[in-house]
């Protein structure tokens, strides 16, 4: 079994101490929250059911979705590999209406009823041009917003679109193609996305350029958020609560915490935590004072490199950040 080299306590303290914070803080603690069945899972997305606290995790390798009931240490298969023809399961979100949104990066998004696991609707990107549907946010009114890492657009699915199901088309609502570096037109850009509590603003990360973008959903205005103290290079999943933004930085085994200004036009880095125990974190969700962080191990035989992953795949519990 391949084992990663973990930071010693002293090294972890040094990393935490290097973070730009105005006061001393305890070193974040990483532990396993629950395990995922299977030896080639390569998890990518996570969603927390706001009604029950159950966690859902998607497999980038085979499109399966796993459910870990609150308090359980092992997840179970909720939707089997390849369900409804899905090749991947990356971005996930559970909404307050009891629906689970599951992105297939190669096609679009599937919407399921959490009660009986039935497929409610499917929305696909039309045509054959390259696409990589990556992550999504669902606002209070039930509207879903999805990023495309190759096209640098944000798609929108409204409750009316969902009611017209069972099949629909993903069309761009906001174009952020200006974030693309014209010297590297094939580079991935938009990745994680979150919405403010009112659903008036979206925040999406540019994983290659390291920027954060603010979208006004009413006017369609897009502006780059001014970042103080660092950037969001390798930024993947985002979480937003009470003006605090957390980001998973996949390739560098890092989580950062930011304080957004009231108008969302600037953000200041409060904490940066790096530890190989994060195992290429792809996304995270806040759960009662801790972060549940997906440990993808993409660099161990997955899409980011050769090797043998540590078994079992797990979702981490990170406290202190």
PDB file of C-alpha atoms in Angstrom:
ATOM      1  CA  UNK A   1       0.000   0.000   0.000  1.00  0.00           C
ATOM      2  CA  UNK A   2       1.334   3.410  -0.928  1.00  0.00           C
ATOM      3  CA  UNK A   3       1.528   5.888   1.925  1.00  0.00           C
ATOM      4  CA  UNK A   4       1.982   9.635   1.574  1.00  0.00           C
ATOM      5  CA  UNK A   5       4.540  11.405   3.758  1.00  0.00           C
ATOM      6  CA  UNK A   6       2.696  13.515   6.291  1.00  0.00           C
ATOM      7  CA  UNK A   7       3.953  16.766   7.829  1.00  0.00           C
ATOM      8  CA  UNK A   8       5.360  16.472  11.301  1.00  0.00           C
ATOM      9  CA  UNK A   9       3.625  18.484  13.974  1.00  0.00           C
ATOM     10  CA  UNK A  10       6.466  20.992  13.954  1.00  0.00           C
ATOM     11  CA  UNK A  11       6.271  21.427  10.186  1.00  0.00           C
ATOM     12  CA  UNK A  12       2.515  21.880  10.292  1.00  0.00           C
ATOM     13  CA  UNK A  13       2.907  24.527  12.966  1.00  0.00           C
ATOM     14  CA  UNK A  14       5.472  26.292  10.786  1.00  0.00           C
ATOM     15  CA  UNK A  15       3.080  26.308   7.829  1.00  0.00           C
ATOM     16  CA  UNK A  16       0.263  27.700   9.948  1.00  0.00           C
ATOM     17  CA  UNK A  17       2.561  30.309  11.491  1.00  0.00           C
ATOM     18  CA  UNK A  18       3.553  31.511   8.030  1.00  0.00           C
ATOM     19  CA  UNK A  19      -0.049  32.396   7.229  1.00  0.00           C
ATOM     20  CA  UNK A  20      -0.879  36.115   7.289  1.00  0.00           C
ATOM     21  CA  UNK A  21      -3.000  36.284  10.439  1.00  0.00           C
ATOM     22  CA  UNK A  22      -3.156  39.005  13.031  1.00  0.00           C
ATOM     23  CA  UNK A  23      -3.110  36.614  15.991  1.00  0.00           C
ATOM     24  CA  UNK A  24      -1.817  33.197  16.928  1.00  0.00           C
ATOM     25  CA  UNK A  25      -4.111  30.323  16.091  1.00  0.00           C
ATOM     26  CA  UNK A  26      -4.177  26.629  16.804  1.00  0.00           C
ATOM     27  CA  UNK A  27      -2.871  24.309  14.121  1.00  0.00           C
ATOM     28  CA  UNK A  28      -5.736  22.853  12.068  1.00  0.00           C
ATOM     29  CA  UNK A  29      -6.364  19.161  12.640  1.00  0.00           C
ATOM     30  CA  UNK A  30      -6.984  16.682   9.814  1.00  0.00           C
ATOM     31  CA  UNK A  31      -8.720  13.370  10.460  1.00  0.00           C
ATOM     32  CA  UNK A  32     -10.888  10.931   8.521  1.00  0.00           C
ATOM     33  CA  UNK A  33     -14.606  11.742   8.658  1.00  0.00           C
ATOM     34  CA  UNK A  34     -15.806   8.705   6.703  1.00  0.00           C
ATOM     35  CA  UNK A  35     -14.558   6.160   4.170  1.00  0.00           C
ATOM     36  CA  UNK A  36     -15.795   5.470   0.651  1.00  0.00           C
ATOM     37  CA  UNK A  37     -16.213   1.891  -0.629  1.00  0.00           C
ATOM     38  CA  UNK A  38     -14.032   0.844  -3.560  1.00  0.00           C
ATOM     39  CA  UNK A  39     -10.356   1.020  -4.470  1.00  0.00           C
ATOM     40  CA  UNK A  40     -10.601   3.323  -7.548  1.00  0.00           C
ATOM     41  CA  UNK A  41     -13.115   5.914  -6.385  1.00  0.00           C
ATOM     42  CA  UNK A  42     -11.153   9.159  -6.950  1.00  0.00           C
ATOM     43  CA  UNK A  43     -13.836  11.354  -5.360  1.00  0.00           C
ATOM     44  CA  UNK A  44     -14.296  14.917  -6.560  1.00  0.00           C
ATOM     45  CA  UNK A  45     -17.490  16.609  -5.341  1.00  0.00           C
ATOM     46  CA  UNK A  46     -19.396  16.740  -2.067  1.00  0.00           C
ATOM     47  CA  UNK A  47     -22.827  17.975  -1.028  1.00  0.00           C
ATOM     48  CA  UNK A  48     -24.468  18.238   2.380  1.00  0.00           C
ATOM     49  CA  UNK A  49     -28.232  17.734   2.603  1.00  0.00           C
ATOM     50  CA  UNK A  50     -29.433  20.839   4.495  1.00  0.00           C
ATOM     51  CA  UNK A  51     -32.431  18.898   5.843  1.00  0.00           C
ATOM     52  CA  UNK A  52     -30.712  15.786   7.225  1.00  0.00           C
ATOM     53  CA  UNK A  53     -26.982  16.500   7.362  1.00  0.00           C
ATOM     54  CA  UNK A  54     -26.252  13.466   5.178  1.00  0.00           C
ATOM     55  CA  UNK A  55     -23.223  13.875   2.909  1.00  0.00           C
ATOM     56  CA  UNK A  56     -23.104  12.881  -0.763  1.00  0.00           C
ATOM     57  CA  UNK A  57     -19.824  12.341  -2.621  1.00  0.00           C
ATOM     58  CA  UNK A  58     -19.288  11.822  -6.351  1.00  0.00           C
ATOM     59  CA  UNK A  59     -16.695   9.666  -8.097  1.00  0.00           C
ATOM     60  CA  UNK A  60     -14.758  11.318 -10.889  1.00  0.00           C
ATOM     61  CA  UNK A  61     -13.640   7.874 -12.056  1.00  0.00           C
ATOM     62  CA  UNK A  62     -16.989   6.175 -12.701  1.00  0.00           C
ATOM     63  CA  UNK A  63     -19.898   8.537 -12.014  1.00  0.00           C
ATOM     64  CA  UNK A  64     -21.054   6.800  -8.828  1.00  0.00           C
ATOM     65  CA  UNK A  65     -22.510   8.802  -5.942  1.00  0.00           C
ATOM     66  CA  UNK A  66     -22.045   7.738  -2.312  1.00  0.00           C
ATOM     67  CA  UNK A  67     -24.055   8.703   0.764  1.00  0.00           C
ATOM     68  CA  UNK A  68     -22.698   8.944   4.286  1.00  0.00           C
ATOM     69  CA  UNK A  69     -25.528   9.344   6.784  1.00  0.00           C
ATOM     70  CA  UNK A  70     -24.764  11.856   9.523  1.00  0.00           C
ATOM     71  CA  UNK A  71     -22.549  10.218  12.131  1.00  0.00           C
ATOM     72  CA  UNK A  72     -21.678   7.185  10.009  1.00  0.00           C
ATOM     73  CA  UNK A  73     -18.020   6.300   9.427  1.00  0.00           C
ATOM     74  CA  UNK A  74     -18.554   4.510   6.105  1.00  0.00           C
ATOM     75  CA  UNK A  75     -20.505   5.680   3.088  1.00  0.00           C
ATOM     76  CA  UNK A  76     -22.740   3.483   0.952  1.00  0.00           C
ATOM     77  CA  UNK A  77     -23.453   3.529  -2.771  1.00  0.00           C
ATOM     78  CA  UNK A  78     -26.400   5.840  -3.433  1.00  0.00           C
ATOM     79  CA  UNK A  79     -26.248   5.893  -7.255  1.00  0.00           C
ATOM     80  CA  UNK A  80     -24.191   3.140  -8.914  1.00  0.00           C
ATOM     81  CA  UNK A  81     -21.302   3.687 -11.321  1.00  0.00           C
ATOM     82  CA  UNK A  82     -22.493   4.746 -14.743  1.00  0.00           C
ATOM     83  CA  UNK A  83     -25.998   5.520 -13.493  1.00  0.00           C
ATOM     84  CA  UNK A  84     -28.118   7.002 -16.300  1.00  0.00           C
ATOM     85  CA  UNK A  85     -25.082   6.964 -18.590  1.00  0.00           C
ATOM     86  CA  UNK A  86     -23.056   9.351 -16.416  1.00  0.00           C
ATOM     87  CA  UNK A  87     -19.297   9.075 -16.951  1.00  0.00           C
ATOM     88  CA  UNK A  88     -18.184  11.290 -14.060  1.00  0.00           C
ATOM     89  CA  UNK A  89     -19.710  12.790 -10.924  1.00  0.00           C
ATOM     90  CA  UNK A  90     -17.829  15.921  -9.974  1.00  0.00           C
ATOM     91  CA  UNK A  91     -19.865  18.939  -8.836  1.00  0.00           C
ATOM     92  CA  UNK A  92     -22.678  18.018  -6.387  1.00  0.00           C
ATOM     93  CA  UNK A  93     -25.273  20.043  -4.535  1.00  0.00           C
ATOM     94  CA  UNK A  94     -28.276  19.053  -2.404  1.00  0.00           C
ATOM     95  CA  UNK A  95     -30.986  21.703  -2.263  1.00  0.00           C
ATOM     96  CA  UNK A  96     -33.711  22.473   0.261  1.00  0.00           C
ATOM     97  CA  UNK A  97     -36.373  20.944  -1.965  1.00  0.00           C
ATOM     98  CA  UNK A  98     -34.865  17.469  -1.538  1.00  0.00           C
ATOM     99  CA  UNK A  99     -33.064  17.317  -4.875  1.00  0.00           C
ATOM    100  CA  UNK A 100     -29.504  16.217  -5.609  1.00  0.00           C
ATOM    101  CA  UNK A 101     -27.702  17.884  -8.512  1.00  0.00           C
ATOM    102  CA  UNK A 102     -24.905  15.768 -10.011  1.00  0.00           C
ATOM    103  CA  UNK A 103     -22.603  17.159 -12.694  1.00  0.00           C
ATOM    104  CA  UNK A 104     -21.116  14.997 -15.432  1.00  0.00           C
ATOM    105  CA  UNK A 105     -18.202  17.115 -16.667  1.00  0.00           C
ATOM    106  CA  UNK A 106     -18.487  15.639 -20.147  1.00  0.00           C
ATOM    107  CA  UNK A 107     -22.191  16.327 -20.631  1.00  0.00           C
ATOM    108  CA  UNK A 108     -24.110  18.472 -18.147  1.00  0.00           C
ATOM    109  CA  UNK A 109     -26.061  17.911 -14.944  1.00  0.00           C
ATOM    110  CA  UNK A 110     -28.541  15.311 -13.652  1.00  0.00           C
ATOM    111  CA  UNK A 111     -31.124  16.167 -10.991  1.00  0.00           C
ATOM    112  CA  UNK A 112     -32.385  13.431  -8.634  1.00  0.00           C
ATOM    113  CA  UNK A 113     -35.138  13.113  -6.052  1.00  0.00           C
ATOM    114  CA  UNK A 114     -33.366  12.240  -2.798  1.00  0.00           C
ATOM    115  CA  UNK A 115     -36.398  10.348  -1.505  1.00  0.00           C
ATOM    116  CA  UNK A 116     -36.542   7.633  -4.150  1.00  0.00           C
ATOM    117  CA  UNK A 117     -33.335   8.234  -6.176  1.00  0.00           C
ATOM    118  CA  UNK A 118     -35.370   8.855  -9.332  1.00  0.00           C
ATOM    119  CA  UNK A 119     -33.967  11.029 -12.111  1.00  0.00           C
ATOM    120  CA  UNK A 120     -36.065  14.193 -12.322  1.00  0.00           C
ATOM    121  CA  UNK A 121     -34.308  16.019 -15.140  1.00  0.00           C
ATOM    122  CA  UNK A 122     -31.153  16.222 -17.218  1.00  0.00           C
ATOM    123  CA  UNK A 123     -29.635  19.367 -18.713  1.00  0.00           C
ATOM    124  CA  UNK A 124     -26.889  18.995 -21.325  1.00  0.00           C
ATOM    125  CA  UNK A 125     -24.446  21.272 -23.108  1.00  0.00           C
ATOM    126  CA  UNK A 126     -25.450  21.240 -26.779  1.00  0.00           C
ATOM    127  CA  UNK A 127     -23.061  20.463 -29.638  1.00  0.00           C
ATOM    128  CA  UNK A 128     -19.749  18.670 -29.796  1.00  0.00           C
ATOM    129  CA  UNK A 129     -17.344  21.498 -28.920  1.00  0.00           C
ATOM    130  CA  UNK A 130     -15.080  20.923 -25.892  1.00  0.00           C
ATOM    131  CA  UNK A 131     -16.665  21.548 -22.520  1.00  0.00           C
ATOM    132  CA  UNK A 132     -15.920  20.749 -18.886  1.00  0.00           C
ATOM    133  CA  UNK A 133     -18.894  21.399 -16.638  1.00  0.00           C
ATOM    134  CA  UNK A 134     -17.300  21.597 -13.224  1.00  0.00           C
ATOM    135  CA  UNK A 135     -19.123  22.923 -10.187  1.00  0.00           C
ATOM    136  CA  UNK A 136     -22.431  24.491  -9.180  1.00  0.00           C
ATOM    137  CA  UNK A 137     -24.233  26.619  -6.632  1.00  0.00           C
ATOM    138  CA  UNK A 138     -27.966  26.586  -5.907  1.00  0.00           C
ATOM    139  CA  UNK A 139     -29.504  29.804  -4.590  1.00  0.00           C
ATOM    140  CA  UNK A 140     -32.383  30.216  -2.157  1.00  0.00           C
ATOM    141  CA  UNK A 141     -34.954  30.507  -4.940  1.00  0.00           C
ATOM    142  CA  UNK A 142     -33.880  27.167  -6.420  1.00  0.00           C
ATOM    143  CA  UNK A 143     -31.827  28.506  -9.336  1.00  0.00           C
ATOM    144  CA  UNK A 144     -28.651  26.566 -10.132  1.00  0.00           C
ATOM    145  CA  UNK A 145     -25.502  28.135 -11.577  1.00  0.00           C
ATOM    146  CA  UNK A 146     -22.817  25.916 -13.137  1.00  0.00           C
ATOM    147  CA  UNK A 147     -19.264  26.700 -14.237  1.00  0.00           C
ATOM    148  CA  UNK A 148     -17.592  25.467 -17.415  1.00  0.00           C
ATOM    149  CA  UNK A 149     -13.816  25.313 -17.045  1.00  0.00           C
ATOM    150  CA  UNK A 150     -13.058  25.212 -20.769  1.00  0.00           C
ATOM    151  CA  UNK A 151     -15.616  27.674 -22.109  1.00  0.00           C
ATOM    152  CA  UNK A 152     -15.294  30.066 -19.122  1.00  0.00           C
ATOM    153  CA  UNK A 153     -19.050  30.581 -18.883  1.00  0.00           C
ATOM    154  CA  UNK A 154     -21.647  30.143 -16.153  1.00  0.00           C
ATOM    155  CA  UNK A 155     -24.808  28.263 -17.075  1.00  0.00           C
ATOM    156  CA  UNK A 156     -28.124  28.837 -15.318  1.00  0.00           C
ATOM    157  CA  UNK A 157     -31.027  26.465 -14.605  1.00  0.00           C
ATOM    158  CA  UNK A 158     -34.118  28.129 -13.135  1.00  0.00           C
ATOM    159  CA  UNK A 159     -37.014  26.470 -11.274  1.00  0.00           C
ATOM    160  CA  UNK A 160     -39.097  27.061 -14.404  1.00  0.00           C
ATOM    161  CA  UNK A 161     -36.506  25.193 -16.478  1.00  0.00           C
ATOM    162  CA  UNK A 162     -36.641  22.332 -14.007  1.00  0.00           C
ATOM    163  CA  UNK A 163     -40.436  22.226 -14.104  1.00  0.00           C
ATOM    164  CA  UNK A 164     -40.332  21.904 -17.885  1.00  0.00           C
ATOM    165  CA  UNK A 165     -38.031  18.823 -17.679  1.00  0.00           C
ATOM    166  CA  UNK A 166     -37.198  16.038 -17.986  1.00  0.00           C
ATOM    167  CA  UNK A 167     -34.622  17.187 -20.575  1.00  0.00           C
ATOM    168  CA  UNK A 168     -33.198  20.610 -21.164  1.00  0.00           C
ATOM    169  CA  UNK A 169     -30.243  22.524 -22.541  1.00  0.00           C
ATOM    170  CA  UNK A 170     -27.504  24.338 -20.656  1.00  0.00           C
ATOM    171  CA  UNK A 171     -27.019  27.762 -22.200  1.00  0.00           C
ATOM    172  CA  UNK A 172     -24.557  30.413 -20.946  1.00  0.00           C
ATOM    173  CA  UNK A 173     -26.006  33.062 -18.667  1.00  0.00           C
ATOM    174  CA  UNK A 174     -22.712  34.850 -17.967  1.00  0.00           C
ATOM    175  CA  UNK A 175     -19.601  34.961 -20.140  1.00  0.00           C
ATOM    176  CA  UNK A 176     -16.272  35.239 -18.323  1.00  0.00           C
ATOM    177  CA  UNK A 177     -14.100  34.376 -21.325  1.00  0.00           C
ATOM    178  CA  UNK A 178     -12.020  37.484 -20.668  1.00  0.00           C
ATOM    179  CA  UNK A 179     -10.412  35.610 -17.772  1.00  0.00           C
ATOM    180  CA  UNK A 180      -8.754  33.287 -20.261  1.00  0.00           C
ATOM    181  CA  UNK A 181      -5.088  33.825 -21.042  1.00  0.00           C
ATOM    182  CA  UNK A 182      -4.997  34.104 -24.823  1.00  0.00           C
ATOM    183  CA  UNK A 183      -1.543  32.512 -24.784  1.00  0.00           C
ATOM    184  CA  UNK A 184      -3.059  29.384 -23.219  1.00  0.00           C
ATOM    185  CA  UNK A 185      -6.543  29.114 -24.723  1.00  0.00           C
ATOM    186  CA  UNK A 186      -6.936  25.483 -23.636  1.00  0.00           C
ATOM    187  CA  UNK A 187      -6.160  26.110 -19.964  1.00  0.00           C
ATOM    188  CA  UNK A 188      -8.877  25.416 -17.417  1.00  0.00           C
ATOM    189  CA  UNK A 189     -10.317  28.534 -15.812  1.00  0.00           C
ATOM    190  CA  UNK A 190     -13.586  28.646 -13.858  1.00  0.00           C
ATOM    191  CA  UNK A 191     -13.942  25.982 -11.216  1.00  0.00           C
ATOM    192  CA  UNK A 192     -15.613  26.383  -7.814  1.00  0.00           C
ATOM    193  CA  UNK A 193     -18.649  28.631  -7.449  1.00  0.00           C
ATOM    194  CA  UNK A 194     -20.705  29.883  -4.491  1.00  0.00           C
ATOM    195  CA  UNK A 195     -23.562  32.332  -4.010  1.00  0.00           C
ATOM    196  CA  UNK A 196     -24.229  34.858  -1.276  1.00  0.00           C
ATOM    197  CA  UNK A 197     -27.155  34.056   1.065  1.00  0.00           C
ATOM    198  CA  UNK A 198     -29.577  36.273  -0.865  1.00  0.00           C
ATOM    199  CA  UNK A 199     -28.580  34.767  -4.199  1.00  0.00           C
ATOM    200  CA  UNK A 200     -27.742  38.171  -5.652  1.00  0.00           C
ATOM    201  CA  UNK A 201     -24.031  37.564  -6.158  1.00  0.00           C
ATOM    202  CA  UNK A 202     -21.964  34.651  -7.405  1.00  0.00           C
ATOM    203  CA  UNK A 203     -18.273  34.132  -6.740  1.00  0.00           C
ATOM    204  CA  UNK A 204     -16.282  31.864  -9.073  1.00  0.00           C
ATOM    205  CA  UNK A 205     -12.591  30.985  -8.911  1.00  0.00           C
ATOM    206  CA  UNK A 206     -10.162  30.960 -11.841  1.00  0.00           C
ATOM    207  CA  UNK A 207      -7.987  27.982 -10.946  1.00  0.00           C
ATOM    208  CA  UNK A 208      -5.239  28.801 -13.473  1.00  0.00           C
ATOM    209  CA  UNK A 209      -5.006  32.580 -13.150  1.00  0.00           C
ATOM    210  CA  UNK A 210      -5.620  32.568  -9.394  1.00  0.00           C
ATOM    211  CA  UNK A 211      -8.373  35.188  -9.471  1.00  0.00           C
ATOM    212  CA  UNK A 212     -11.824  35.365  -7.924  1.00  0.00           C
ATOM    213  CA  UNK A 213     -14.734  36.801  -9.917  1.00  0.00           C
ATOM    214  CA  UNK A 214     -17.932  38.428  -8.651  1.00  0.00           C
ATOM    215  CA  UNK A 215     -21.070  38.191 -10.783  1.00  0.00           C
ATOM    216  CA  UNK A 216     -24.142  40.335 -10.147  1.00  0.00           C
ATOM    217  CA  UNK A 217     -26.992  38.017 -11.149  1.00  0.00           C
ATOM    218  CA  UNK A 218     -29.403  40.924 -11.646  1.00  0.00           C
ATOM    219  CA  UNK A 219     -27.312  43.120 -13.925  1.00  0.00           C
ATOM    220  CA  UNK A 220     -24.911  40.496 -15.264  1.00  0.00           C
ATOM    221  CA  UNK A 221     -21.960  42.699 -14.326  1.00  0.00           C
ATOM    222  CA  UNK A 222     -18.715  40.785 -13.800  1.00  0.00           C
ATOM    223  CA  UNK A 223     -15.711  42.130 -11.920  1.00  0.00           C
ATOM    224  CA  UNK A 224     -12.554  40.655 -10.513  1.00  0.00           C
ATOM    225  CA  UNK A 225     -12.394  40.622  -6.736  1.00  0.00           C
ATOM    226  CA  UNK A 226      -9.327  42.369  -5.328  1.00  0.00           C
ATOM    227  CA  UNK A 227      -7.402  39.807  -3.280  1.00  0.00           C
ATOM    228  CA  UNK A 228      -5.146  40.928  -0.434  1.00  0.00           C
ATOM    229  CA  UNK A 229      -2.451  38.645   0.977  1.00  0.00           C
ATOM    230  CA  UNK A 230      -2.444  35.900  -1.644  1.00  0.00           C
ATOM    231  CA  UNK A 231      -4.243  34.406  -4.616  1.00  0.00           C
ATOM    232  CA  UNK A 232      -6.382  31.412  -5.549  1.00  0.00           C
ATOM    233  CA  UNK A 233      -4.099  29.538  -7.939  1.00  0.00           C
ATOM    234  CA  UNK A 234      -5.153  25.861  -8.056  1.00  0.00           C
ATOM    235  CA  UNK A 235      -8.435  26.955  -6.474  1.00  0.00           C
ATOM    236  CA  UNK A 236     -11.077  24.239  -6.727  1.00  0.00           C
ATOM    237  CA  UNK A 237     -14.156  23.973  -4.501  1.00  0.00           C
ATOM    238  CA  UNK A 238     -15.398  26.976  -2.519  1.00  0.00           C
ATOM    239  CA  UNK A 239     -17.557  27.401   0.587  1.00  0.00           C
ATOM    240  CA  UNK A 240     -19.099  30.671   1.791  1.00  0.00           C
ATOM    241  CA  UNK A 241     -20.676  31.398   5.170  1.00  0.00           C
ATOM    242  CA  UNK A 242     -21.218  34.692   6.996  1.00  0.00           C
ATOM    243  CA  UNK A 243     -18.736  36.572   4.835  1.00  0.00           C
ATOM    244  CA  UNK A 244     -16.008  33.933   5.185  1.00  0.00           C
ATOM    245  CA  UNK A 245     -14.832  32.137   2.069  1.00  0.00           C
ATOM    246  CA  UNK A 246     -12.936  28.842   2.202  1.00  0.00           C
ATOM    247  CA  UNK A 247     -11.116  27.456  -0.841  1.00  0.00           C
ATOM    248  CA  UNK A 248      -9.557  24.070  -1.592  1.00  0.00           C
ATOM    249  CA  UNK A 249      -6.336  24.360  -3.629  1.00  0.00           C
ATOM    250  CA  UNK A 250      -6.020  20.928  -5.195  1.00  0.00           C
ATOM    251  CA  UNK A 251      -2.483  20.431  -6.535  1.00  0.00           C
ATOM    252  CA  UNK A 252      -0.765  22.045  -3.534  1.00  0.00           C
ATOM    253  CA  UNK A 253      -2.648  20.310  -0.678  1.00  0.00           C
ATOM    254  CA  UNK A 254      -3.886  23.611   0.713  1.00  0.00           C
ATOM    255  CA  UNK A 255      -6.979  25.205   2.240  1.00  0.00           C
ATOM    256  CA  UNK A 256      -7.285  28.978   2.507  1.00  0.00           C
ATOM    257  CA  UNK A 257      -9.735  31.144   4.451  1.00  0.00           C
ATOM    258  CA  UNK A 258     -10.691  34.629   3.262  1.00  0.00           C
ATOM    259  CA  UNK A 259     -12.776  37.492   4.618  1.00  0.00           C
ATOM    260  CA  UNK A 260     -14.981  39.074   1.954  1.00  0.00           C
ATOM    261  CA  UNK A 261     -15.779  42.768   2.107  1.00  0.00           C
ATOM    262  CA  UNK A 262     -19.496  43.603   2.553  1.00  0.00           C
ATOM    263  CA  UNK A 263     -19.810  44.521  -1.128  1.00  0.00           C
ATOM    264  CA  UNK A 264     -17.923  41.414  -2.253  1.00  0.00           C
ATOM    265  CA  UNK A 265     -15.427  43.480  -4.224  1.00  0.00           C
ATOM    266  CA  UNK A 266     -12.376  42.537  -2.168  1.00  0.00           C
ATOM    267  CA  UNK A 267     -11.176  39.687   0.036  1.00  0.00           C
ATOM    268  CA  UNK A 268      -8.365  39.396   2.542  1.00  0.00           C
ATOM    269  CA  UNK A 269      -6.478  36.169   3.263  1.00  0.00           C
ATOM    270  CA  UNK A 270      -6.859  35.210   6.926  1.00  0.00           C
ATOM    271  CA  UNK A 271      -5.379  31.704   6.979  1.00  0.00           C
ATOM    272  CA  UNK A 272      -3.461  29.340   4.732  1.00  0.00           C
ATOM    273  CA  UNK A 273      -3.016  25.728   5.743  1.00  0.00           C
ATOM    274  CA  UNK A 274      -0.959  23.210   3.791  1.00  0.00           C
ATOM    275  CA  UNK A 275      -0.660  19.531   4.693  1.00  0.00           C
ATOM    276  CA  UNK A 276      -0.065  16.431   2.501  1.00  0.00           C
ATOM    277  CA  UNK A 277      -2.773  14.730   4.590  1.00  0.00           C
ATOM    278  CA  UNK A 278      -5.283  16.688   2.486  1.00  0.00           C
ATOM    279  CA  UNK A 279      -4.366  14.389  -0.440  1.00  0.00           C
ATOM    280  CA  UNK A 280      -5.205  16.752  -3.332  1.00  0.00           C
ATOM    281  CA  UNK A 281      -8.344  18.377  -1.893  1.00  0.00           C
ATOM    282  CA  UNK A 282     -10.903  19.087  -4.603  1.00  0.00           C
ATOM    283  CA  UNK A 283     -13.737  20.635  -2.641  1.00  0.00           C
ATOM    284  CA  UNK A 284     -15.159  21.202   0.813  1.00  0.00           C
ATOM    285  CA  UNK A 285     -18.342  21.943   2.727  1.00  0.00           C
ATOM    286  CA  UNK A 286     -18.910  23.500   6.146  1.00  0.00           C
ATOM    287  CA  UNK A 287     -20.550  21.191   8.678  1.00  0.00           C
ATOM    288  CA  UNK A 288     -21.110  22.333  12.270  1.00  0.00           C
ATOM    289  CA  UNK A 289     -17.784  24.047  12.863  1.00  0.00           C
ATOM    290  CA  UNK A 290     -15.634  21.763  10.737  1.00  0.00           C
ATOM    291  CA  UNK A 291     -14.869  21.373   7.059  1.00  0.00           C
ATOM    292  CA  UNK A 292     -15.575  18.132   5.249  1.00  0.00           C
ATOM    293  CA  UNK A 293     -12.832  17.989   2.621  1.00  0.00           C
ATOM    294  CA  UNK A 294     -12.737  15.598  -0.341  1.00  0.00           C
ATOM    295  CA  UNK A 295      -9.366  13.829  -0.545  1.00  0.00           C
ATOM    296  CA  UNK A 296      -9.238  12.970  -4.251  1.00  0.00           C
ATOM    297  CA  UNK A 297      -5.768  11.371  -4.494  1.00  0.00           C
ATOM    298  CA  UNK A 298      -5.857  12.423  -8.149  1.00  0.00           C
ATOM    299  CA  UNK A 299      -2.053  12.290  -8.203  1.00  0.00           C
ATOM    300  CA  UNK A 300      -1.987   8.570  -7.351  1.00  0.00           C
ATOM    301  CA  UNK A 301      -3.209   6.815 -10.463  1.00  0.00           C
ATOM    302  CA  UNK A 302      -5.915   9.387 -11.153  1.00  0.00           C
ATOM    303  CA  UNK A 303      -6.111  12.271 -13.666  1.00  0.00           C
ATOM    304  CA  UNK A 304      -3.099  14.085 -12.182  1.00  0.00           C
ATOM    305  CA  UNK A 305      -0.437  11.386 -12.179  1.00  0.00           C
ATOM    306  CA  UNK A 306       0.550   7.706 -11.976  1.00  0.00           C
ATOM    307  CA  UNK A 307       0.776   5.626  -8.856  1.00  0.00           C
ATOM    308  CA  UNK A 308      -1.276   3.640  -6.390  1.00  0.00           C
ATOM    309  CA  UNK A 309      -3.809   5.375  -4.118  1.00  0.00           C
ATOM    310  CA  UNK A 310      -4.052   4.853  -0.395  1.00  0.00           C
ATOM    311  CA  UNK A 311      -7.050   2.696   0.454  1.00  0.00           C
ATOM    312  CA  UNK A 312      -9.751   3.372   1.432  1.00  0.00           C
ATOM    313  CA  UNK A 313     -10.508   6.739  -0.103  1.00  0.00           C
ATOM    314  CA  UNK A 314     -11.814   9.071   2.593  1.00  0.00           C
ATOM    315  CA  UNK A 315     -13.397  12.426   3.191  1.00  0.00           C
ATOM    316  CA  UNK A 316     -11.457  14.397   5.773  1.00  0.00           C
ATOM    317  CA  UNK A 317     -12.698  16.365   8.741  1.00  0.00           C
ATOM    318  CA  UNK A 318     -10.634  19.544   9.157  1.00  0.00           C
ATOM    319  CA  UNK A 319     -11.043  21.636  12.292  1.00  0.00           C
ATOM    320  CA  UNK A 320      -9.330  24.848  13.302  1.00  0.00           C
ATOM    321  CA  UNK A 321      -9.651  26.677  10.010  1.00  0.00           C
TER     322      UNK A 321
END
